Short mmCIF file of C-alpha atoms in Angstrom, two decimals:
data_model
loop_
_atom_site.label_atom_id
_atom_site.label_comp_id
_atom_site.label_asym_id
_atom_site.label_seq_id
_atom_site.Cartn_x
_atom_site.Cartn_y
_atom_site.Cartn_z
CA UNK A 1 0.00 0.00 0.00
CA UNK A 2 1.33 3.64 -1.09
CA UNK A 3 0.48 6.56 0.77
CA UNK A 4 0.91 10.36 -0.43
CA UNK A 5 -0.13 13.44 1.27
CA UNK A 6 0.27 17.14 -1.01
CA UNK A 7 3.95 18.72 -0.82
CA UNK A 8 3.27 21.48 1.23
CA UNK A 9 3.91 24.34 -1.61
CA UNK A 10 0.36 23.02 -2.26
CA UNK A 11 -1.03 24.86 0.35
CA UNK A 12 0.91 28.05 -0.51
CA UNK A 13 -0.73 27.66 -3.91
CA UNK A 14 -4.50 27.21 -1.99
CA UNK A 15 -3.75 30.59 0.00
CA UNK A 16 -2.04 32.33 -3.01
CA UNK A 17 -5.52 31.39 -4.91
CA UNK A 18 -8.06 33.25 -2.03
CA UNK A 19 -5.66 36.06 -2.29
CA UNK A 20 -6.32 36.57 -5.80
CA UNK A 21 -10.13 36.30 -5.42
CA UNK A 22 -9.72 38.83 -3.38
CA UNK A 23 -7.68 41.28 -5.29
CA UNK A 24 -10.33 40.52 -8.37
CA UNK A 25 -13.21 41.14 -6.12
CA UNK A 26 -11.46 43.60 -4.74
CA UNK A 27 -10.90 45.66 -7.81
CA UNK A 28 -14.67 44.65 -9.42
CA UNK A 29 -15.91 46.70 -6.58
CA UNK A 30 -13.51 49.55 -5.88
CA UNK A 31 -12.98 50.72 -9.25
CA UNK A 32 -16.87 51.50 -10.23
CA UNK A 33 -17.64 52.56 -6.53
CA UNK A 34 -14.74 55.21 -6.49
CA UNK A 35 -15.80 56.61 -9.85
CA UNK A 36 -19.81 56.24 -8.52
CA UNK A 37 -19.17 58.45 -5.83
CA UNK A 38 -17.16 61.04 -7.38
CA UNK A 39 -19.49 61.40 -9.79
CA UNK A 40 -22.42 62.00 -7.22
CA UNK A 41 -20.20 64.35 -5.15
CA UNK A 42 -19.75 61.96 -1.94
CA UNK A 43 -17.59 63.95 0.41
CA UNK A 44 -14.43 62.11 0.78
CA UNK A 45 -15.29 59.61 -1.67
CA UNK A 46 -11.87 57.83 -2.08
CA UNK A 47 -12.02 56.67 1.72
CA UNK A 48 -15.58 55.26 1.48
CA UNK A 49 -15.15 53.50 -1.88
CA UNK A 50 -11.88 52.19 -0.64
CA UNK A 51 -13.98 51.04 2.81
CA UNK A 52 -16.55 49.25 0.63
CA UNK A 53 -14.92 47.35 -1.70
CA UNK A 54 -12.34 45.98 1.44
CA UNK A 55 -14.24 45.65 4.71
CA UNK A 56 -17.30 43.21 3.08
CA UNK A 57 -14.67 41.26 1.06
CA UNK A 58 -12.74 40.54 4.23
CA UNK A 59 -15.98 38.75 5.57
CA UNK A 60 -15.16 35.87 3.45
CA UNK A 61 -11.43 36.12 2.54
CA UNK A 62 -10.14 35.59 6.25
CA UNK A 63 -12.49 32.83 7.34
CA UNK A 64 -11.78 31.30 3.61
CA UNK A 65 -8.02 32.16 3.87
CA UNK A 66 -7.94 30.19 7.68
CA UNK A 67 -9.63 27.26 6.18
CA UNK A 68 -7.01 26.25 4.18
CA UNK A 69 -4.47 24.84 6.97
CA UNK A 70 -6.59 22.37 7.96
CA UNK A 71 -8.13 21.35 4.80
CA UNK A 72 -4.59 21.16 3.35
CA UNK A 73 -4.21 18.48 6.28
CA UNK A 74 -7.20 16.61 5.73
CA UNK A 75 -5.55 15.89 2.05
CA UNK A 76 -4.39 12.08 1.84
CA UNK A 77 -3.91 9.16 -0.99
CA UNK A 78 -4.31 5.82 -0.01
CA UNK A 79 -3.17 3.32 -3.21
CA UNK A 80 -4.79 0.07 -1.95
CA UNK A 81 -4.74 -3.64 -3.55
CA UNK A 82 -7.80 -3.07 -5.18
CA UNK A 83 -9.10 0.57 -5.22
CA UNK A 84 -7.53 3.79 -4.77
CA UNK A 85 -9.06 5.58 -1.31
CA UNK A 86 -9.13 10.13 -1.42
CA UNK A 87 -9.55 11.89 2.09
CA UNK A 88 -10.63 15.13 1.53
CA UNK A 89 -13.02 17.91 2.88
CA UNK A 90 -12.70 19.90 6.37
CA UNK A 91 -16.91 21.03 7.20
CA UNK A 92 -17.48 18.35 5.40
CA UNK A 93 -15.29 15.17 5.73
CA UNK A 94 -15.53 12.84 2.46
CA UNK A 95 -13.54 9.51 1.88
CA UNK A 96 -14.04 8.67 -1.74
CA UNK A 97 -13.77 4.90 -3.05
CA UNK A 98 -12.33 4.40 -6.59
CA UNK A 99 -12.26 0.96 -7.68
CA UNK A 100 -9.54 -0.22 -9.72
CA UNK A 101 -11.53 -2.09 -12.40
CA UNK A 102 -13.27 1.05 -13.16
CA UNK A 103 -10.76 3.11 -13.54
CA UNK A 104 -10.31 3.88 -17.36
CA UNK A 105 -7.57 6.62 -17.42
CA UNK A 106 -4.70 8.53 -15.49
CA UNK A 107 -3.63 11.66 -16.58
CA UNK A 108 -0.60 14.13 -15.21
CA UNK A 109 -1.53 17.32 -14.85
CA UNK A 110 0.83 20.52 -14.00
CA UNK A 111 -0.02 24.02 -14.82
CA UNK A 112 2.74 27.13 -15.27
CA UNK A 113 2.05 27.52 -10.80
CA UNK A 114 2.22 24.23 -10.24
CA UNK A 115 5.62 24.03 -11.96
CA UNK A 116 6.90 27.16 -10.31
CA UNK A 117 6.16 25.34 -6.59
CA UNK A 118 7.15 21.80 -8.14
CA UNK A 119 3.95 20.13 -7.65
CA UNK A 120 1.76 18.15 -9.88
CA UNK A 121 -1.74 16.21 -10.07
CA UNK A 122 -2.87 12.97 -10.95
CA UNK A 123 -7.08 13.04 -12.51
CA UNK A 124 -8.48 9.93 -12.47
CA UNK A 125 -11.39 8.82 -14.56
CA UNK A 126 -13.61 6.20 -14.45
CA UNK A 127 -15.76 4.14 -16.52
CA UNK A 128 -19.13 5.96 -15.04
CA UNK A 129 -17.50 9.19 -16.20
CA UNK A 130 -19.25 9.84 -19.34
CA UNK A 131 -19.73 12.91 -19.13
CA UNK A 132 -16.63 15.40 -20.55
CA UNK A 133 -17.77 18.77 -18.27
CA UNK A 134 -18.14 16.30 -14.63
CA UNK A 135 -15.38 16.17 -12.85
CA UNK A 136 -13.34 12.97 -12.71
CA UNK A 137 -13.59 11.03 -10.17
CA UNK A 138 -10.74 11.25 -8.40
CA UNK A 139 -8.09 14.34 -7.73
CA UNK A 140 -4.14 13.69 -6.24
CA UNK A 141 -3.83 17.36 -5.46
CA UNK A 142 -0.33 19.13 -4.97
CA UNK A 143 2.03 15.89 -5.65
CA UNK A 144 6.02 16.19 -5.17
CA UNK A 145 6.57 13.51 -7.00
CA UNK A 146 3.85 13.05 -9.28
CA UNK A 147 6.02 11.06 -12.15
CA UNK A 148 6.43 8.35 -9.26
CA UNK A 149 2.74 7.97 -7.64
CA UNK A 150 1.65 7.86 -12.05
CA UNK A 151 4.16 4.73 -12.21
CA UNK A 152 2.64 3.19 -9.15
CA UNK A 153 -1.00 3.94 -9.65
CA UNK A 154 -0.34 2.48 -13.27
CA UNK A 155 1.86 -0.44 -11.62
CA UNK A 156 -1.47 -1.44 -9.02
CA UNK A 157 -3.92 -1.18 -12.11
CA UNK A 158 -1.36 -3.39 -14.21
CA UNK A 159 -1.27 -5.79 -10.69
CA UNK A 160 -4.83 -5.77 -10.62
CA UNK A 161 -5.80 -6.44 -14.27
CA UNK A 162 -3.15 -9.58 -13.93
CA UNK A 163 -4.92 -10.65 -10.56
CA UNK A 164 -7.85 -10.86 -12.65
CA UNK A 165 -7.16 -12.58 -15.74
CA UNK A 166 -5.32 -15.06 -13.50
CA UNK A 167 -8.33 -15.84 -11.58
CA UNK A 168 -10.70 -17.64 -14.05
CA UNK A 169 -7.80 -20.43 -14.82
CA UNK A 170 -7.45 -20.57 -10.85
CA UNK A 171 -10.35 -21.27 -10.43
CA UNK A 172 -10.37 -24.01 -12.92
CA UNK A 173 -7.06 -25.83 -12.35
CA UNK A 174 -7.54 -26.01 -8.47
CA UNK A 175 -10.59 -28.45 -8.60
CA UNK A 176 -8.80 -30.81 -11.27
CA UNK A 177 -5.46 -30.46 -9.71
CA UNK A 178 -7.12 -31.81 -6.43
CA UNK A 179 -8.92 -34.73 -8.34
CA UNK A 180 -5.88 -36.16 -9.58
CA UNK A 181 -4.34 -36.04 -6.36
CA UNK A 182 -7.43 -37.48 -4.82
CA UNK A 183 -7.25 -40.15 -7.78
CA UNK A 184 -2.94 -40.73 -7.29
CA UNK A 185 -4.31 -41.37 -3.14
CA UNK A 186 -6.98 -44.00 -4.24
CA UNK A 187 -4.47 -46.01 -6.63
CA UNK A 188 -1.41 -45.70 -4.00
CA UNK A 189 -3.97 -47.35 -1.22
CA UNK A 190 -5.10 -49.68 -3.80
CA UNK A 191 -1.41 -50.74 -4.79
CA UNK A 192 -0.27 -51.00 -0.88
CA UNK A 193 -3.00 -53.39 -0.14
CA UNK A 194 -2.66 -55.16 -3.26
CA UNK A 195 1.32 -55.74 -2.16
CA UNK A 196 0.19 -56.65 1.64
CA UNK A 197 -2.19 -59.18 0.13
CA UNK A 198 0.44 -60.82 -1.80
CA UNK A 199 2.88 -61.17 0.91
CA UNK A 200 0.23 -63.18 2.57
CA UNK A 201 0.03 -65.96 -0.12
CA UNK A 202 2.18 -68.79 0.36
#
């Protein structure tokens, strides 16, 4: 069994991304509000546009901005013999079961941040994944070594798919393999009393 939590620049990259909500909200709201109020001849319009467009965006970006330290530990990968197993979620805890025999793809996946903090992803899709817009149905988030888990994620799907082509002709050969041996018994206790019987003649 393989286990991989995210490098840790991958929680630098969850903060860096409520930052720049913020600045984009930020600016959405400043921007019209400071031009709004000049034009309406609000006295000291630069302070109260500057007020609004912070003070209600805070609401959200420090409570969001806290979250992410213990979401980021809530993050792990569990590579099992038969399924891969994703912990994820902080409000709401969610352990996510992705069998191997419905897996029907593995993809790497770094964008131009990711490659700055040396991170990368692993999507997973499955056979019930039809649909090109849903989102796969698994996520490795904010891998170190992402080249390595691929190899092993594709070396416990190559295990499996082995494991199960090998089972049929198991299950075939044990039940005749244990007839001839029950047969080889029979004619050995045959033979031996066969042999005792003769030594008893005269």
């Amino acid at each position: 069994m393989y286990t991989y939590i995210p490098k840790k620049t991958y929680l630098y990259k969850m903060l860096l991304s409520v930052v720049f909500v913020f600045a984009v909200i930020w600016v959405s709201l400043y921007i019209p509000m400071y031009f709004i109020m000049r034009e309406e001849g609000v006295v000291d319009y630069q302070s109260k546009a500057l007020f609004w467009a912070t003070i209600p965006n805070l609401v959200w970006a420090v409570p969001a901005f806290l979250l992410m330290f213990p979401l980021y530990k809530r993050y792990r990968y569990e590579l099992m013999d038969d399924e891969i197993v994703v912990h994820s979620g902080y409000i709401v805890q969610k352990v996510a079961h992705v069998p191997y025999r419905m897996v029907t793809n593995i993809e790497i996946r770094r964008g131009l941040l990711d490659r700055w903090l040396g991170i990368g992803h692993l999507k997973i899709d499955t056979a019930g994944n039809s649909d090109p817009n849903q989102r796969p149905e698994a996520r490795l988030m904010g891998l170190e070594n992402v080249d390595t888990a691929y190899e092993e994620v594709a070396g416990c799907l190559r295990a499996f798919d082995e494991a199960q082509q090998r089972l049929p002709w198991e299950r075939v050969r044990r039940p005749v393999t244990e007839a001839v041996d029950a047969e080889q018994d029979v004619m050995r206790a045959i033979l031996s009393e066969l042999k005792s019987i003769n030594g008893k003649l005269p």
